[in-house]
Coordinates of C-alpha atoms in Angstrom, one line a residue:
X137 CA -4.3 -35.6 -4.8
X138 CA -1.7 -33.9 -2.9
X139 CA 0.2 -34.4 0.2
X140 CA 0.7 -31.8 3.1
X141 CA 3.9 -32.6 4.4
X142 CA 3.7 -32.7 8.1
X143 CA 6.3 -32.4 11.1
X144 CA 8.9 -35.4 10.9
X145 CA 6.6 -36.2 14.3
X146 CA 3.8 -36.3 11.9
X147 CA 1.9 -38.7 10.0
X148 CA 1.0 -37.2 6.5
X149 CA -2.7 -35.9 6.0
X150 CA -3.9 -36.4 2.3
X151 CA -5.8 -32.9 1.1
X152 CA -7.6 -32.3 -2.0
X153 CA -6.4 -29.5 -3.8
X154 CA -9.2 -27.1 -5.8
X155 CA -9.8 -24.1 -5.3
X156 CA -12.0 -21.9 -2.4
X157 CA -15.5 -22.6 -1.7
X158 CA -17.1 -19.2 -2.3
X159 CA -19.3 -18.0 1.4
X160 CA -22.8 -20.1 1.5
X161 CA -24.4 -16.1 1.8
X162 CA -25.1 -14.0 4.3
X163 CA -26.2 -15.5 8.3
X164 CA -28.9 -17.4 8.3
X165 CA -29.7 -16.3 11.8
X166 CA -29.7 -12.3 11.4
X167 CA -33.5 -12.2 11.5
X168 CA -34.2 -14.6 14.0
X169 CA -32.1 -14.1 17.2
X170 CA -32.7 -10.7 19.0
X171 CA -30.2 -9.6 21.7
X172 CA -31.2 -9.1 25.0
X173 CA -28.1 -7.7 26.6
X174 CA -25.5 -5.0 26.6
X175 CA -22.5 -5.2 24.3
X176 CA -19.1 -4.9 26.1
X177 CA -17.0 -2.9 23.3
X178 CA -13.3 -2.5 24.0
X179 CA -12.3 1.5 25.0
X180 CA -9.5 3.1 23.0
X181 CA -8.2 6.5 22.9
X182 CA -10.2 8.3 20.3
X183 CA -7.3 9.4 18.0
X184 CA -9.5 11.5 15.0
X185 CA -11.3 14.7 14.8
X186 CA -12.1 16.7 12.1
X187 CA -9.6 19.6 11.2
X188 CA -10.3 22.6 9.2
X189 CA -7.6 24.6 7.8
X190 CA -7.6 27.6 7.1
X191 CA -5.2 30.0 4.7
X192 CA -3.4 32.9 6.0
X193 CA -4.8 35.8 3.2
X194 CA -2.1 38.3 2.6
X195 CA -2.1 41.8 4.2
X196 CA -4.7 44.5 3.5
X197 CA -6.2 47.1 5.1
X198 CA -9.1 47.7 2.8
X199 CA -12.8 47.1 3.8
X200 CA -13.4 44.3 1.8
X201 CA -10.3 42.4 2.8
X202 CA -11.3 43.3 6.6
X203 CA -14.4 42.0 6.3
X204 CA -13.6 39.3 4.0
X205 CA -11.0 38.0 7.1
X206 CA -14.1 38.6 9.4
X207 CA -16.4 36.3 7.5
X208 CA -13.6 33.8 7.3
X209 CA -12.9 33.4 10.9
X210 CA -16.4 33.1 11.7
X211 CA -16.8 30.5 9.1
X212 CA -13.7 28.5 11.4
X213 CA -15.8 29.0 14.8
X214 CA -18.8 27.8 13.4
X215 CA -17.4 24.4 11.8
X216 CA -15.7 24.2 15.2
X217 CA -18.7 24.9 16.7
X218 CA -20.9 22.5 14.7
X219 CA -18.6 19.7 15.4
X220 CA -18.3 20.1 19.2
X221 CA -21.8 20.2 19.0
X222 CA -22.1 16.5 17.3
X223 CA -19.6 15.4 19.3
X224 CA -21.4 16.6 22.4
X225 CA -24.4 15.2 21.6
X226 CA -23.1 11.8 21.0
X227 CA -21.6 11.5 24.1
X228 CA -25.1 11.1 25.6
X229 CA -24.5 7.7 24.3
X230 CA -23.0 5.3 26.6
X231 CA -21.9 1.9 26.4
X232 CA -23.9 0.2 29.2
X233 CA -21.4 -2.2 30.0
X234 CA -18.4 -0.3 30.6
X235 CA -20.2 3.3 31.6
X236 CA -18.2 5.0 28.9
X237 CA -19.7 7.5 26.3
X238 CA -19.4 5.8 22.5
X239 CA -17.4 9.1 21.5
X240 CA -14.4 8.1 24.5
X241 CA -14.7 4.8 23.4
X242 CA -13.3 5.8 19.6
X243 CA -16.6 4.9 17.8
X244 CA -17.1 8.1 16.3
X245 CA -15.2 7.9 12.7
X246 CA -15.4 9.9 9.4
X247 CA -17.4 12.6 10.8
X248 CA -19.0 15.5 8.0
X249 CA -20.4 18.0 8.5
X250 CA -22.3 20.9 6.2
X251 CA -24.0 23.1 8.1
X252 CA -25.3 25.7 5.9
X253 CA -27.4 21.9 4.1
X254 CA -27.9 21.3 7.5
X255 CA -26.3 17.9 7.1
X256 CA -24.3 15.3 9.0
X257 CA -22.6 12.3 8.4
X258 CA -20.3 9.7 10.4
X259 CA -19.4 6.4 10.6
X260 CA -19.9 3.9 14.1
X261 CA -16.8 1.6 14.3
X262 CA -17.7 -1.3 16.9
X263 CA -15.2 -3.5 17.7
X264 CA -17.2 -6.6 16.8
X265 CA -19.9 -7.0 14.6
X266 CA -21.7 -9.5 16.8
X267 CA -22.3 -6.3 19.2
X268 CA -26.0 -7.1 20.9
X269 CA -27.4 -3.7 20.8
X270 CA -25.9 -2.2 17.8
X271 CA -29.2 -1.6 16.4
X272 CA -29.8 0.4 19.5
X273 CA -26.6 2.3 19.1
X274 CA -27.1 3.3 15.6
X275 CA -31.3 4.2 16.6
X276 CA -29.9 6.7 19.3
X277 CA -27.1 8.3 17.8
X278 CA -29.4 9.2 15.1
X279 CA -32.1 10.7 17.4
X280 CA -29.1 12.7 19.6
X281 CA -27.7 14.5 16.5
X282 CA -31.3 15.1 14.6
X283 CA -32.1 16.5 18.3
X284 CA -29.8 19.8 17.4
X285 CA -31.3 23.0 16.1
X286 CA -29.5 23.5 12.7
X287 CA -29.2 19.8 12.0
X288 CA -31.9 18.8 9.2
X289 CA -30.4 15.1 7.7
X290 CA -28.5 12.6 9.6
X291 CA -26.8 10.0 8.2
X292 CA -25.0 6.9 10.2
X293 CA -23.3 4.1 8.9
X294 CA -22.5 0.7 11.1
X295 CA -19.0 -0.9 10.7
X296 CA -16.7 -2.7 12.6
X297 CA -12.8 -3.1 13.1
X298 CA -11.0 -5.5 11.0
X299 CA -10.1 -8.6 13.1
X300 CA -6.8 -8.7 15.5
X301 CA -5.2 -10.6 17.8
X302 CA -4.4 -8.8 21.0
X303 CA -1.4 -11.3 21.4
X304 CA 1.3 -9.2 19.1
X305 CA 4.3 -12.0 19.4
X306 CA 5.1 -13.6 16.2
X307 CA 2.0 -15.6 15.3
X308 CA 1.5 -17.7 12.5
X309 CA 0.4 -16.2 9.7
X310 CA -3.1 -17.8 9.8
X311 CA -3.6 -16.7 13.2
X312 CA -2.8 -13.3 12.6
X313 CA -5.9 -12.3 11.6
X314 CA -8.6 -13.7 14.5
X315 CA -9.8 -11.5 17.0
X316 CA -11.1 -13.7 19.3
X317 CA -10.3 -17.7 20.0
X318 CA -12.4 -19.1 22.3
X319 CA -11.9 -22.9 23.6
X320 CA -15.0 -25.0 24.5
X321 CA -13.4 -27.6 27.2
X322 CA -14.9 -30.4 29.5
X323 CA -11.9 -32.7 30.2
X324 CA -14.4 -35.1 30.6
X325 CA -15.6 -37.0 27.3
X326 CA -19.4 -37.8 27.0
X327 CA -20.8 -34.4 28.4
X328 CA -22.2 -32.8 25.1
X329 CA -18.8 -30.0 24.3
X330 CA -19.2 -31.0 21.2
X331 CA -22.5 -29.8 21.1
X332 CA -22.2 -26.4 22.7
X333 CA -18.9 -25.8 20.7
X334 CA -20.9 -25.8 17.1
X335 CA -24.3 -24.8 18.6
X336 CA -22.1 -21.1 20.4
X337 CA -20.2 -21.0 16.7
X338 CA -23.3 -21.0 14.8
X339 CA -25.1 -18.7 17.2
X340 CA -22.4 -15.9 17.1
X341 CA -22.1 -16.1 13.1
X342 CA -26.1 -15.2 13.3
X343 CA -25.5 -12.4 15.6
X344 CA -23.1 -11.3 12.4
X345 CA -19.3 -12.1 13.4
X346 CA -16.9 -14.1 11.3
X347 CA -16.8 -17.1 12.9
X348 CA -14.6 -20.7 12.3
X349 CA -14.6 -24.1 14.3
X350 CA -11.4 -25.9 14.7
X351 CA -12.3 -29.4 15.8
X352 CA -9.2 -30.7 18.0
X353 CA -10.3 -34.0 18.9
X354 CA -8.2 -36.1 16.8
X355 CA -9.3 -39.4 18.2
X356 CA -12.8 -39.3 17.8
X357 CA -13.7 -35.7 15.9
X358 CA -16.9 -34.7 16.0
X359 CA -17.8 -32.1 13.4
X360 CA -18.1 -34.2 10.0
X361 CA -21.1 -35.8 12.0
X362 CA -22.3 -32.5 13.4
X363 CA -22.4 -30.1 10.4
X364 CA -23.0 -31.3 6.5
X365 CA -20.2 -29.2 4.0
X366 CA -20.7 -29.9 0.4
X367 CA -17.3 -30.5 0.4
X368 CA -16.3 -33.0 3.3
X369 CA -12.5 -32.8 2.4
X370 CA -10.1 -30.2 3.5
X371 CA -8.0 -28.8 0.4
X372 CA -4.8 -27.4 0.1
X373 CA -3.3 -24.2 -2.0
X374 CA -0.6 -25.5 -3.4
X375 CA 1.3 -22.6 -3.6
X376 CA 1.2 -21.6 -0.4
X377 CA 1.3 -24.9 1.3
X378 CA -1.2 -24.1 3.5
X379 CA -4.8 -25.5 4.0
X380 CA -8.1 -24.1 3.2
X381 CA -11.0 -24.9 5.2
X382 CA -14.3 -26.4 4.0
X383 CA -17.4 -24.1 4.8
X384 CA -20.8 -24.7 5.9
X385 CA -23.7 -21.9 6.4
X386 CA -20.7 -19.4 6.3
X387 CA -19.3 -20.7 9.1
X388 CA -15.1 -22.2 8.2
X389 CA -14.4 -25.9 9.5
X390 CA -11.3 -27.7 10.3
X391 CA -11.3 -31.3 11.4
X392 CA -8.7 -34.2 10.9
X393 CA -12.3 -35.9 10.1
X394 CA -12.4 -33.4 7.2
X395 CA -8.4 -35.2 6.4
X396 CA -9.8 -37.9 4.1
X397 CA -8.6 -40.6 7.2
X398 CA -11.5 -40.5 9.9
X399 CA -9.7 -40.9 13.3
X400 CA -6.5 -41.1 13.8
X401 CA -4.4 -43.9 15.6
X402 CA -1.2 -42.6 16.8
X403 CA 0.7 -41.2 19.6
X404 CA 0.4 -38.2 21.8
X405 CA 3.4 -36.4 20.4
X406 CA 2.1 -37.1 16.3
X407 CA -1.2 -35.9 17.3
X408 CA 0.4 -32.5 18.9
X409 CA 2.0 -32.1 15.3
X410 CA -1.2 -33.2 13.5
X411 CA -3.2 -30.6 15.5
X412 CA -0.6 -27.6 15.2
X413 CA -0.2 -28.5 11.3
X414 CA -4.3 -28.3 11.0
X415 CA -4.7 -25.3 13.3
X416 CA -1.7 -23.2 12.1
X417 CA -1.4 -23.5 8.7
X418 CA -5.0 -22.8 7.7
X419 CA -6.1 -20.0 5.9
X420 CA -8.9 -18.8 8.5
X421 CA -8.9 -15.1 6.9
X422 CA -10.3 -12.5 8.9
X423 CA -12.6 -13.8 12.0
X424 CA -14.4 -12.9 14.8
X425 CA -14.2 -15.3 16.8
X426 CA -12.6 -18.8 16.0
X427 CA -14.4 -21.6 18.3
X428 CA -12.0 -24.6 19.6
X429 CA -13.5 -27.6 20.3
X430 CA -10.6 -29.3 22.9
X431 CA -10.3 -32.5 23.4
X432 CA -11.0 -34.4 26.7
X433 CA -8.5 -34.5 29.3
X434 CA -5.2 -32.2 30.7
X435 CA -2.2 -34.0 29.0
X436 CA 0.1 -32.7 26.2
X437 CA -2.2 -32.0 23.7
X438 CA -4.5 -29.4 25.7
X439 CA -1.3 -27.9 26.7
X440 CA 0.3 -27.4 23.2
X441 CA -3.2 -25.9 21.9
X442 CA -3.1 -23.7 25.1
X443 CA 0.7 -22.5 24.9
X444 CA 0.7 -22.3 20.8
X445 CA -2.9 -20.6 20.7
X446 CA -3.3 -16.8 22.1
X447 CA -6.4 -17.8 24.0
X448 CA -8.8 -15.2 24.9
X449 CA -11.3 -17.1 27.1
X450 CA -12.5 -20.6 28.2
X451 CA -16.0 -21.7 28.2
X452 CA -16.5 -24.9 30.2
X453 CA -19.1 -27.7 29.9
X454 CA -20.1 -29.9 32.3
X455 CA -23.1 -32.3 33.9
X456 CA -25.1 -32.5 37.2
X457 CA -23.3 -35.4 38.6
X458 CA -20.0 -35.1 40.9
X459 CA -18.2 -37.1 38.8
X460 CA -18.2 -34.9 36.0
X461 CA -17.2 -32.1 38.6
X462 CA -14.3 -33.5 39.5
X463 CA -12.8 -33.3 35.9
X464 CA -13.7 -29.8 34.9
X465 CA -12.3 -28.6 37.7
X466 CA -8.9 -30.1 36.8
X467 CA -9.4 -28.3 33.1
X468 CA -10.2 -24.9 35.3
X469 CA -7.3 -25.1 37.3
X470 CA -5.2 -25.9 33.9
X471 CA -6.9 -22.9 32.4
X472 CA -6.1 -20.7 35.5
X473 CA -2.7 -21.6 35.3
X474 CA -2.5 -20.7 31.7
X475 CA -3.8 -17.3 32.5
X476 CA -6.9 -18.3 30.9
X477 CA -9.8 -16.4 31.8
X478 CA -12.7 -18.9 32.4
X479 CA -16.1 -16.8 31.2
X480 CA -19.2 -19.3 31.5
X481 CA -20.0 -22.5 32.4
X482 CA -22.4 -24.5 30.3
X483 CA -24.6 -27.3 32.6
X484 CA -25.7 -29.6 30.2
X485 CA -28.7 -32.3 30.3
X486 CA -29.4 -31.1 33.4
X487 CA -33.4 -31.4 33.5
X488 CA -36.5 -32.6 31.7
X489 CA -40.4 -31.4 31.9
X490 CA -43.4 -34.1 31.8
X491 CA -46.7 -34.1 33.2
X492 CA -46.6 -30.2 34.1
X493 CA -43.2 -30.8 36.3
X494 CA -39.6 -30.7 36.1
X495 CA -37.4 -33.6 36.8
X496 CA -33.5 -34.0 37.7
X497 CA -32.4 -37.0 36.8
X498 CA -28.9 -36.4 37.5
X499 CA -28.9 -34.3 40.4
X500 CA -28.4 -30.9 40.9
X501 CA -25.5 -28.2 42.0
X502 CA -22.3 -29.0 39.5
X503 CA -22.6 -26.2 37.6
X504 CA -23.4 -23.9 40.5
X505 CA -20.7 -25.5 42.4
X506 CA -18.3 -24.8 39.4
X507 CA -19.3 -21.3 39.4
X508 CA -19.6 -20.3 43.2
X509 CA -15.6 -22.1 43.9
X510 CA -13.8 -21.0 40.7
X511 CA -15.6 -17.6 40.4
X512 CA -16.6 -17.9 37.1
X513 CA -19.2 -15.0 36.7
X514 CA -22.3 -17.1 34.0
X515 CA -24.1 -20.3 34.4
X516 CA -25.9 -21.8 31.7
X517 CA -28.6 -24.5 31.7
X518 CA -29.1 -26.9 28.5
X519 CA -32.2 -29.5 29.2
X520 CA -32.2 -33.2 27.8
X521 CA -33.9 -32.4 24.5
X522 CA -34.2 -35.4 22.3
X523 CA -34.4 -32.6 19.1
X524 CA -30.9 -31.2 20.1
X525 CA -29.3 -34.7 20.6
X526 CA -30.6 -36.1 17.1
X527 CA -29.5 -32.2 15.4
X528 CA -26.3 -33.1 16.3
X529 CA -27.0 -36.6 14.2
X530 CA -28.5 -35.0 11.6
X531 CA -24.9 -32.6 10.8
X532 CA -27.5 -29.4 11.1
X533 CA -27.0 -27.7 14.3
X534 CA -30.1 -26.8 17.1
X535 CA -29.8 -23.1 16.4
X536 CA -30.3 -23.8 12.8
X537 CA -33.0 -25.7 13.2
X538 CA -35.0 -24.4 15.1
X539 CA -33.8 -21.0 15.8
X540 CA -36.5 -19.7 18.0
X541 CA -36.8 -22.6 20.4
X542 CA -35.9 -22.8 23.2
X543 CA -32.3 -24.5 23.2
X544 CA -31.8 -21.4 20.7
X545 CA -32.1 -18.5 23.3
X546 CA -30.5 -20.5 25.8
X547 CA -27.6 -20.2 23.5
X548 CA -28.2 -16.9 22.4
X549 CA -28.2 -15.6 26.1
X550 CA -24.4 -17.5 25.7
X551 CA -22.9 -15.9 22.5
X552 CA -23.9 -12.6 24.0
X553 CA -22.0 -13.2 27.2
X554 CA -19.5 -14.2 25.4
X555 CA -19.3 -11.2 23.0
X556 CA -19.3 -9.2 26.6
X557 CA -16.6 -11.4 28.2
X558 CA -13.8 -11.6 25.0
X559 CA -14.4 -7.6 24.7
X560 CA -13.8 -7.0 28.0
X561 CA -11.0 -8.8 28.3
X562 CA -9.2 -7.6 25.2
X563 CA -9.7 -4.3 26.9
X564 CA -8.2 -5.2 29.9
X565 CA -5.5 -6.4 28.5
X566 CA -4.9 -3.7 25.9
X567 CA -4.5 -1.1 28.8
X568 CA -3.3 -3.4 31.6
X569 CA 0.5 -1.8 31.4
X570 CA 1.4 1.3 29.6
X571 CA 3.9 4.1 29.6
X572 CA 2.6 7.9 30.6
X573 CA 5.1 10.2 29.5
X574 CA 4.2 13.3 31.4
X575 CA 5.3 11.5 34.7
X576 CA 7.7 9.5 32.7
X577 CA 6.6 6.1 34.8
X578 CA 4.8 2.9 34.0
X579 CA 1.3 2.7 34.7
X580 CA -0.1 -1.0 35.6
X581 CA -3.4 -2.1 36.0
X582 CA -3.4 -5.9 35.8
X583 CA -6.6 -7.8 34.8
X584 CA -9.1 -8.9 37.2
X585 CA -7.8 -6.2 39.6
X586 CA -8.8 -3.7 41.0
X587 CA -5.7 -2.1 42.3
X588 CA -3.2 0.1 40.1
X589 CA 0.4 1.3 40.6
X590 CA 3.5 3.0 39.1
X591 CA 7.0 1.8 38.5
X592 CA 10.1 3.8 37.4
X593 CA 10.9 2.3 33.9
X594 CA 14.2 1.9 34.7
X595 CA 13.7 -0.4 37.9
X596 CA 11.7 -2.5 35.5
X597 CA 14.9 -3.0 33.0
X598 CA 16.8 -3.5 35.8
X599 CA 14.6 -6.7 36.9
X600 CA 14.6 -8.4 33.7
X601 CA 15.0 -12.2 34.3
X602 CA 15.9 -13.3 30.5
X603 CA 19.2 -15.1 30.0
X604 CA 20.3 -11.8 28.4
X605 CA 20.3 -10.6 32.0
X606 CA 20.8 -13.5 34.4
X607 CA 22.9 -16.3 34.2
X608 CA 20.6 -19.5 33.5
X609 CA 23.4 -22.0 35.4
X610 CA 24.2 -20.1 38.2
X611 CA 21.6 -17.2 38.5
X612 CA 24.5 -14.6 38.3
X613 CA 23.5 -11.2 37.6
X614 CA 25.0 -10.1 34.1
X615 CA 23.0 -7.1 33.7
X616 CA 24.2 -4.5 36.2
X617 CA 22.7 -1.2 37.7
X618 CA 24.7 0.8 36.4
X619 CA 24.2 -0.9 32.8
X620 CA 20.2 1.0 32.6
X621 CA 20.4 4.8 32.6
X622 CA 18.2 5.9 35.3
X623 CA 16.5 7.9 32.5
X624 CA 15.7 5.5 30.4
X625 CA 12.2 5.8 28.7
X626 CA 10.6 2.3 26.7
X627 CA 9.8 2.6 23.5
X628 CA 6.9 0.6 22.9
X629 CA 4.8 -1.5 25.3
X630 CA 2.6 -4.4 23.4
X631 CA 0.3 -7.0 25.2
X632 CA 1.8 -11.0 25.1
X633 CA -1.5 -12.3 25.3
X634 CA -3.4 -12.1 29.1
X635 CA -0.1 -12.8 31.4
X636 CA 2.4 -10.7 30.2
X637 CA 3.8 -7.7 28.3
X638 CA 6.7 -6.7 25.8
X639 CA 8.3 -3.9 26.4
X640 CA 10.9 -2.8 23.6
X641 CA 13.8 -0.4 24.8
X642 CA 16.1 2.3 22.8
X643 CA 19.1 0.1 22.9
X644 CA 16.9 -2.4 20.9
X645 CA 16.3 -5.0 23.7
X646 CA 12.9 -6.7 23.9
X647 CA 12.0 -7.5 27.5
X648 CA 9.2 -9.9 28.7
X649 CA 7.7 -9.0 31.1
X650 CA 4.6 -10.6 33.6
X651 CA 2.2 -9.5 35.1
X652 CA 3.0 -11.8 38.2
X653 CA 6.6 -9.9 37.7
X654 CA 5.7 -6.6 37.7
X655 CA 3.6 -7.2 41.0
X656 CA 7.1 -7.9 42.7
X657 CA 8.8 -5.1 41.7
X658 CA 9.1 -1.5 43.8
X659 CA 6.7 0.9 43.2
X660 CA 6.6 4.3 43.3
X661 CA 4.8 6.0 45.9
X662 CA 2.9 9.1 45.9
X663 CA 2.6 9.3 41.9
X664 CA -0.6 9.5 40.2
X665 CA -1.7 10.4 36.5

C-alpha cells in the first residue's frame, strides 16, 4: 500500500498501487443513440493545401524540349485545377450550426488527388468525435466529390483533433490534455445532480468522445454507488506520484469514495486540498470532455474548483418547487461571476403519467423560470422514473440500461446540446481578441456579443493594470507613455480561459488582459478589416 502525500492542509489518501486498467472496449452506446441535431464544430483558419512543385528544366529550344515544357505546365494547371475543383465542391457542405462551409472551417486534411485513376482521397478532422451528424458529413462529402466529371473513386476518412484546453496558462499537467470540462451544479443537495452528472458522462462516451467523471463531493460522494469498477480503489504510479483513475464502460472515475476512506470528516480548507490533489494530479489522458460533479452549495470549495479548473460551461440541475429555485440561482450568479457560461438547465422529477394523464406533484415553472431570468438558452425535463432512481442504486447508469427509453433520449437531446454549446464557446473564445497585421490593430469580439471593435496595440500596453505597471499601495503609474513605442506590434495573443486574454510583447512582457478591460479602453474609429 502506498501513500500519496497530500498538501500540509491535507489529510493523506491511501492508494493502491498496480498498474493501469486496460479500456473495458469500445462505447457501449455507438449503436443505440442516433443524433437528432446539428453539431456546432469550432471555425479555424484552414492553414493546408496541396502544393505541387514543379522543376525548372534547363534551356532548350528544340521541339521536344518545347513541347516537353508544354505538357509539363499543363500537367501543373490540371492538378491545380483538380484540386480547386474538390475543394469547391466540398464547400457545398456547411456546418448547420455556424453557416460555415466544412472547407473554411479547416476540416479538409490530407487531400490526394490522381486524376488520370480518377481518384480522390482526404481526411475530415472534426473537432470532437461526439459530433451529432458526422455520419451525415462524411455521407455528403462523398456524394459532392463523386458528383465531378473525372472523379471515379472517393475515399473519406473521419477523425478528430487531439484534445486541448483552450485555457493556455500553465495548467497542470493532467489537465493539459481535456478539451472540454463541464461542471454539473445544483447548490442544492437532494435534486438528483448526481444523477444527470453520470447519466450526460455516459451519454456523450456513446456518442464516441473520451469522457471522465471527477466526483467532487467529498462529504457524501456519489459515484462508487452509482457506477460498479472492477477495481473500486484509485491507484497510484509510483513513479510519477500521480494518480490513476479506475474505469468503468470506458468511461475514467475519480472519487475520494474510490480513496479506500468513504467520506471524509474534515474541514473546508483540507477538503479544498483533498479535491485539488484528486483532480490535479490524475492521469486523465486525452479527453473529451471531463464531467464534474460539484458539490452543493457556494462556499470555498466550489470556488477553488471554479478558479483552479479552466471551465468551459455549467449545466445546472434543479426541481419544480421554489425552494430549489432560490439556490440554483445563487450557483448561477456564482457561475456568472466566474465567467462561466451556463448552457442548459436540467428540471428533474418534474412529472409523472397514470391513468392516461400527467401529474405535477411538485409544481411547475422552476426550470422555465431559471431559463427565462438568467437567459440560459435549453431546458430539459427528467420525469419521476422509479427505473432511473433504482439505476442509480444498482452502480449501472439509465443510459446503460436501457438505452432506448425514454430517460435515454431525454439525455441524448442533452449531450448533443452540450457538444453544440462547449464548441461554440471554444470558438468564441479562440477568436474573441486577435491581432490583424495589415491594419496593425487589435481586433475584439468578446463572447456573447454581438458588437466588435479595434484598439491600437499600443493604448492596450499602455493600460496594463499588473503591479509591473501600477503601484499596488498607492496606484501610482510606474509604466509611462512614453515607456510603449507607439509602434509597438504583440507577439502572440492566447485565450486565458472565457474572461480574458494574454498577450505577449517583444520586450518579453506578458500582459493579462480582460475582456471587461478591453471594453474600457479607446477605440479606434473608422477602422475595419
Amino acid at each position: 500500500m502506498q501513500l500519496l502525500q497530500c498538501p500540509s492542509s491535507s489529510p493523506s489518501l491511501s492508494l493502491c498501487c498496480s498498474k493501469v486498467q486496460p479500456n473495458r472496449g469500445p462505447c457501449f452506446l455507438a449503436n443505440s443513440l442516433t443524433a437528432t441535431a446539428t453539431c456546432s464544430c469550432i471555425q479555424q483558419q484552414w492553414l493546408r493545401s496541396s502544393r505541387w512543385v514543379s522543376r525548372k528544366p534547363p534551356v532548350s529550344n528544340s521541339p521536344a524540349a518545347k513541347a516537353a515544357s508544354v505538357e509539363e505546365s499543363t500537367s501543373a494547371v490540371s492538378a491545380q485545377t483538380a484540386e480547386s475543383d474538390v475543394l469547391k465542391a466540398l464547400s457545398q457542405i456547411i456546418d448547420p450550426d455556424f453557416g460555415t462551409d466544412i472547407v473554411s472551417c479547416g476540416f479538409v486534411k490530407d487531400l490526394l488527388i490522381d486524376e488520370a485513376l480518377g481518384e480522390v482521397s482526404f481526411r475530415l478532422e472534426l473537432t470532437t468525435p461526439a459530433c451529432p451528424i458526422k455520419d451525415m458529413f462524411e455521407q455528403q462529402a462523398n456524394e459532392v466529390v463523386a458528383n465531378l466529371h473525372w472523379v471515379k473513386n472517393v475515399k473519406v476518412t473521419m477523425s478528430a483533433q487531439p484534445a486541448k484546453p483552450v485555457f493556455t496558462g500553465e495548467l497542470p499537467p493532467g489537465l493539459q490534455t481535456i478539451s472540454n470540462i463541464i461542471a454539473v451544479s445544483s447548490c442544492k443537495g437532494g435534486v438528483g445532480k448526481s444523477t444527470v452528472a453520470v447519466n450526460l458522462a455516459y451519454t456523450l462516451a456513446g456518442m464516441g468522445a473520451r469522457v471522465g467523471i471527477f466526483d467532487a463531493d467529498v462529504y457524501g460522494p456519489s459515484l462508487p454507488t452509482m457506477v460498479s469498477p472492477d477495481n473500486r480503489l484509485l491507484e497510484m504510479n509510483p513513479e510519477k506520484r500521480s494518480i490513476i483513475p479506475t474505469e468503468y464502460l470506458g468511461v475514467k472515475l475519480v472519487s475520494f469514495g474510490f480513496a479506500g476512506q468513504g467520506r471524509a470528516i474534515m474541514r473546508g480548507p483540507m477538503v479544498s486540498g483533498v479535491i485539488d490533489q484528486l483532480l490535479t494530479t490524475t492521469e486523465w489522458g486525452e479527453l473529451d470532455y471531463l464531467v464534474i460533479d460539484m458539490p452543493p452549495g457556494t462556499g470555498d470549495i466550489q470556488l477553488t474548483l471554479c478558479q483552479v479548473v479552466p471551465l468551459t460551461a455549467a449545466v445546472i440541475v434543479t426541481t419544480p418547487q421554489k425552494l430549489a429555485f432560490i439556490d440554483v440561482a445563487k450557483g448561477v450568479r456564482m457561475f456568472s461571476k466566474l465567467k462561466v457560461p451556463c448552457v442548459a438547465v436540467v428540471e428533474n422529477m418534474c412529472h409523472f403519467d397514470a391513468d392516461g394523464k400527467r401529474y405535477y406533484p411538485f409544481g411547475r415553472g422552476s426550470g422555465s423560470q431559471v431559463v427565462q431570468q438568467f437567459g440560459i438558452p435549453h431546458l430539459f425535463d427528467l420525469p419521476i422514473r422509479p427505473t432511473l432512481s433504482a439505476s442509480g442504486d444498482s452502480g449501472m447508469p439509465e443510459v446503460v440500461a436501457d438505452p432506448l427509453g425514454e430517460v435515454a433520449k431525454t439525455f441524448q437531446d442533452l449531450g448533443v446540446c452540450v457538444v453544440q454549446q462547449c464548441a461554440k464557446i471554444r470558438k468564441q473564445v479562440s477568436t474573441a481578441v486577435t491581432y490583424d497585421k495589415v491594419i496593425k490593430a487589435i481586433k475584439v469580439k468578446v463572447p456573447d456579443s454581438d458588437e466588435e471593435f479595434f484598439l491600437h496595440p499600443a493604448t492596450v500596453r499602455r493600460n496594463d493594470q499588473s503591479a509591473q505597471s501600477v503601484d499596488e499601495w498607492t496606484g501610482e503609474q510606474k509604466l509611462q507613455y512614453s515607456d510603449v513605442p507607439e509602434d509597438i506590434e504583440p507577439e502572440e495573443i492566447r485565450p486565458m480561459g472565457n474572461y480574458a486574454v494574454s498577450i505577449v510583447w517583444p520586450d518579453g512582457f506578458n500582459q493579462i488582459a480582460p475582456y471587461d478591460q478591453l471594453q474600457t479602453i479607446e477605440r479606434l474609429v473608422g477602422v475595419r478589416a
